[in-house]
Coordinates of C-alpha atoms in Angstrom, one line a residue:
X1 CA 51.5 -28.2 -6.2
X2 CA 48.9 -29.4 -3.8
X3 CA 49.3 -26.4 -1.6
X4 CA 48.9 -24.1 -4.6
X5 CA 45.7 -25.9 -5.7
X6 CA 44.3 -25.8 -2.2
X7 CA 45.0 -22.0 -1.9
X8 CA 43.3 -21.4 -5.3
X9 CA 40.3 -23.5 -4.3
X10 CA 40.1 -21.7 -0.9
X11 CA 40.5 -18.3 -2.7
X12 CA 37.7 -19.2 -5.1
X13 CA 35.4 -20.3 -2.3
X14 CA 36.2 -17.2 -0.3
X15 CA 35.5 -14.9 -3.4
X16 CA 32.2 -16.8 -4.0
X17 CA 31.2 -16.3 -0.4
X18 CA 32.2 -12.7 -0.4
X19 CA 30.2 -11.9 -3.6
X20 CA 27.1 -13.8 -2.6
X21 CA 26.8 -12.5 0.9
X22 CA 27.4 -8.9 -0.1
X23 CA 24.8 -9.0 -2.8
X24 CA 22.2 -10.4 -0.4
X25 CA 20.8 -7.4 1.3
X26 CA 18.9 -7.9 4.5
X27 CA 15.3 -6.9 4.0
X28 CA 14.5 -4.0 6.1
X29 CA 11.4 -4.4 8.3
X30 CA 8.6 -2.7 6.6
X31 CA 7.7 0.7 8.2
X32 CA 4.6 0.4 10.3
X33 CA 1.6 1.9 8.7
X34 CA 0.7 5.1 10.5
X35 CA -2.5 5.0 12.6
X36 CA -5.1 6.9 10.7
X37 CA -6.2 10.1 12.3
X38 CA -9.8 9.7 13.6
X39 CA -12.4 11.7 11.6
X40 CA -13.5 14.9 13.3
X41 CA -16.8 16.5 12.1
X42 CA -17.0 20.3 12.2
X43 CA -19.4 22.0 14.7
X44 CA -20.3 25.6 14.9
X45 CA -21.7 27.2 18.1
X46 CA -23.7 30.4 18.4
X47 CA -25.0 32.3 21.4
X48 CA -28.4 33.9 21.4
X49 CA -29.3 36.6 24.0
X50 CA -32.7 35.8 25.4
X51 CA -32.8 39.0 27.6
X52 CA -30.2 41.0 29.6
X53 CA -29.5 38.1 32.0
X54 CA -30.1 34.9 30.1
X55 CA -28.5 33.3 27.1
X56 CA -29.1 30.2 24.9
X57 CA -26.8 28.3 22.6
X58 CA -27.3 26.6 19.2
X59 CA -24.7 24.1 18.1
X60 CA -24.8 22.6 14.7
X61 CA -22.7 20.0 12.8
X62 CA -21.8 21.6 9.5
X63 CA -20.4 18.4 7.9
X64 CA -22.4 15.3 8.7
X65 CA -25.6 13.7 10.0
X66 CA -25.0 12.1 13.4
X67 CA -26.4 10.4 16.5
X68 CA -26.0 12.6 19.6
X69 CA -24.7 10.7 22.6
X70 CA -24.0 13.7 24.9
X71 CA -23.0 17.3 25.2
X72 CA -20.8 18.6 28.0
X73 CA -21.2 22.3 28.7
X74 CA -18.1 24.1 30.2
X75 CA -19.0 27.6 31.3
X76 CA -16.6 30.4 32.3
X77 CA -15.8 29.9 35.9
X78 CA -17.3 26.4 35.8
X79 CA -20.5 27.6 37.7
X80 CA -22.9 26.4 35.0
X81 CA -21.1 23.2 33.8
X82 CA -23.5 20.5 32.9
X83 CA -23.9 17.3 30.8
X84 CA -26.9 16.8 28.5
X85 CA -27.6 13.3 27.2
X86 CA -28.7 13.0 23.6
X87 CA -30.4 9.6 24.1
X88 CA -29.5 8.6 20.6
X89 CA -31.3 11.4 18.8
X90 CA -30.5 11.7 15.2
X91 CA -29.6 15.1 13.9
X92 CA -29.1 16.0 10.3
X93 CA -26.3 18.3 9.0
X94 CA -26.9 21.9 10.1
X95 CA -29.7 21.0 12.5
X96 CA -28.9 22.7 15.8
X97 CA -28.7 21.2 19.2
X98 CA -30.8 23.1 21.7
X99 CA -30.9 22.9 25.5
X100 CA -33.9 22.4 27.7
X101 CA -33.0 25.4 29.8
X102 CA -31.4 28.8 29.4
X103 CA -28.1 29.8 31.0
X104 CA -27.2 32.8 33.0
X105 CA -25.3 35.2 30.8
X106 CA -21.7 34.9 31.8
X107 CA -18.9 36.7 29.9
X108 CA -16.1 34.5 28.6
X109 CA -15.5 31.4 26.5
X110 CA -18.2 28.7 26.7
X111 CA -17.0 25.3 25.5
X112 CA -19.1 22.4 24.3
X113 CA -17.7 18.8 24.1
X114 CA -20.0 16.8 21.8
X115 CA -19.8 13.0 21.6
X116 CA -21.7 11.1 18.9
X117 CA -21.6 8.7 16.0
X118 CA -21.5 9.7 12.3
X119 CA -24.5 8.6 10.3
X120 CA -23.7 9.9 6.8
X121 CA -20.9 10.1 4.3
X122 CA -17.7 8.1 4.1
X123 CA -17.3 7.8 7.9
X124 CA -20.6 6.1 8.8
X125 CA -20.4 4.3 12.1
X126 CA -17.3 6.2 13.4
X127 CA -17.6 7.6 16.9
X128 CA -16.3 11.0 17.7
X129 CA -15.7 13.5 20.5
X130 CA -15.2 17.1 19.3
X131 CA -15.0 20.4 21.0
X132 CA -16.4 23.8 19.9
X133 CA -16.6 27.1 21.7
X134 CA -18.1 30.5 21.6
X135 CA -17.2 33.8 23.3
X136 CA -19.9 35.7 25.1
X137 CA -19.3 39.3 25.8
X138 CA -20.6 41.3 28.8
X139 CA -24.2 42.4 29.4

């Protein structure tokens, strides 16, 4: 009889352990929260022909007021590449960036890399680097 009681007790304990451990689910590690995508303001670039050989550009932010840190100009063929410092100038939405000099009219895609800090809206204080471009046709 003692063996039968021991087997029943052991079976009961085994069943208890089996049910309690199977009902305890391991908590999965929470999924990491995705890194938010940095805010990117929208810029528009326009070319203006000054005469047959020179050109100027106007670049405006169409979404935000911002503090201009710098503008990198990438010209076709890289012959007129340059960097212009904004020196912390504040520009309001749609106010164009202008350059202190004109450029030699060169056909192709001109790219402008603008670095600054948002000064209006829901993203105040966020830094950004954004690129915009404009195609210039032949003379």
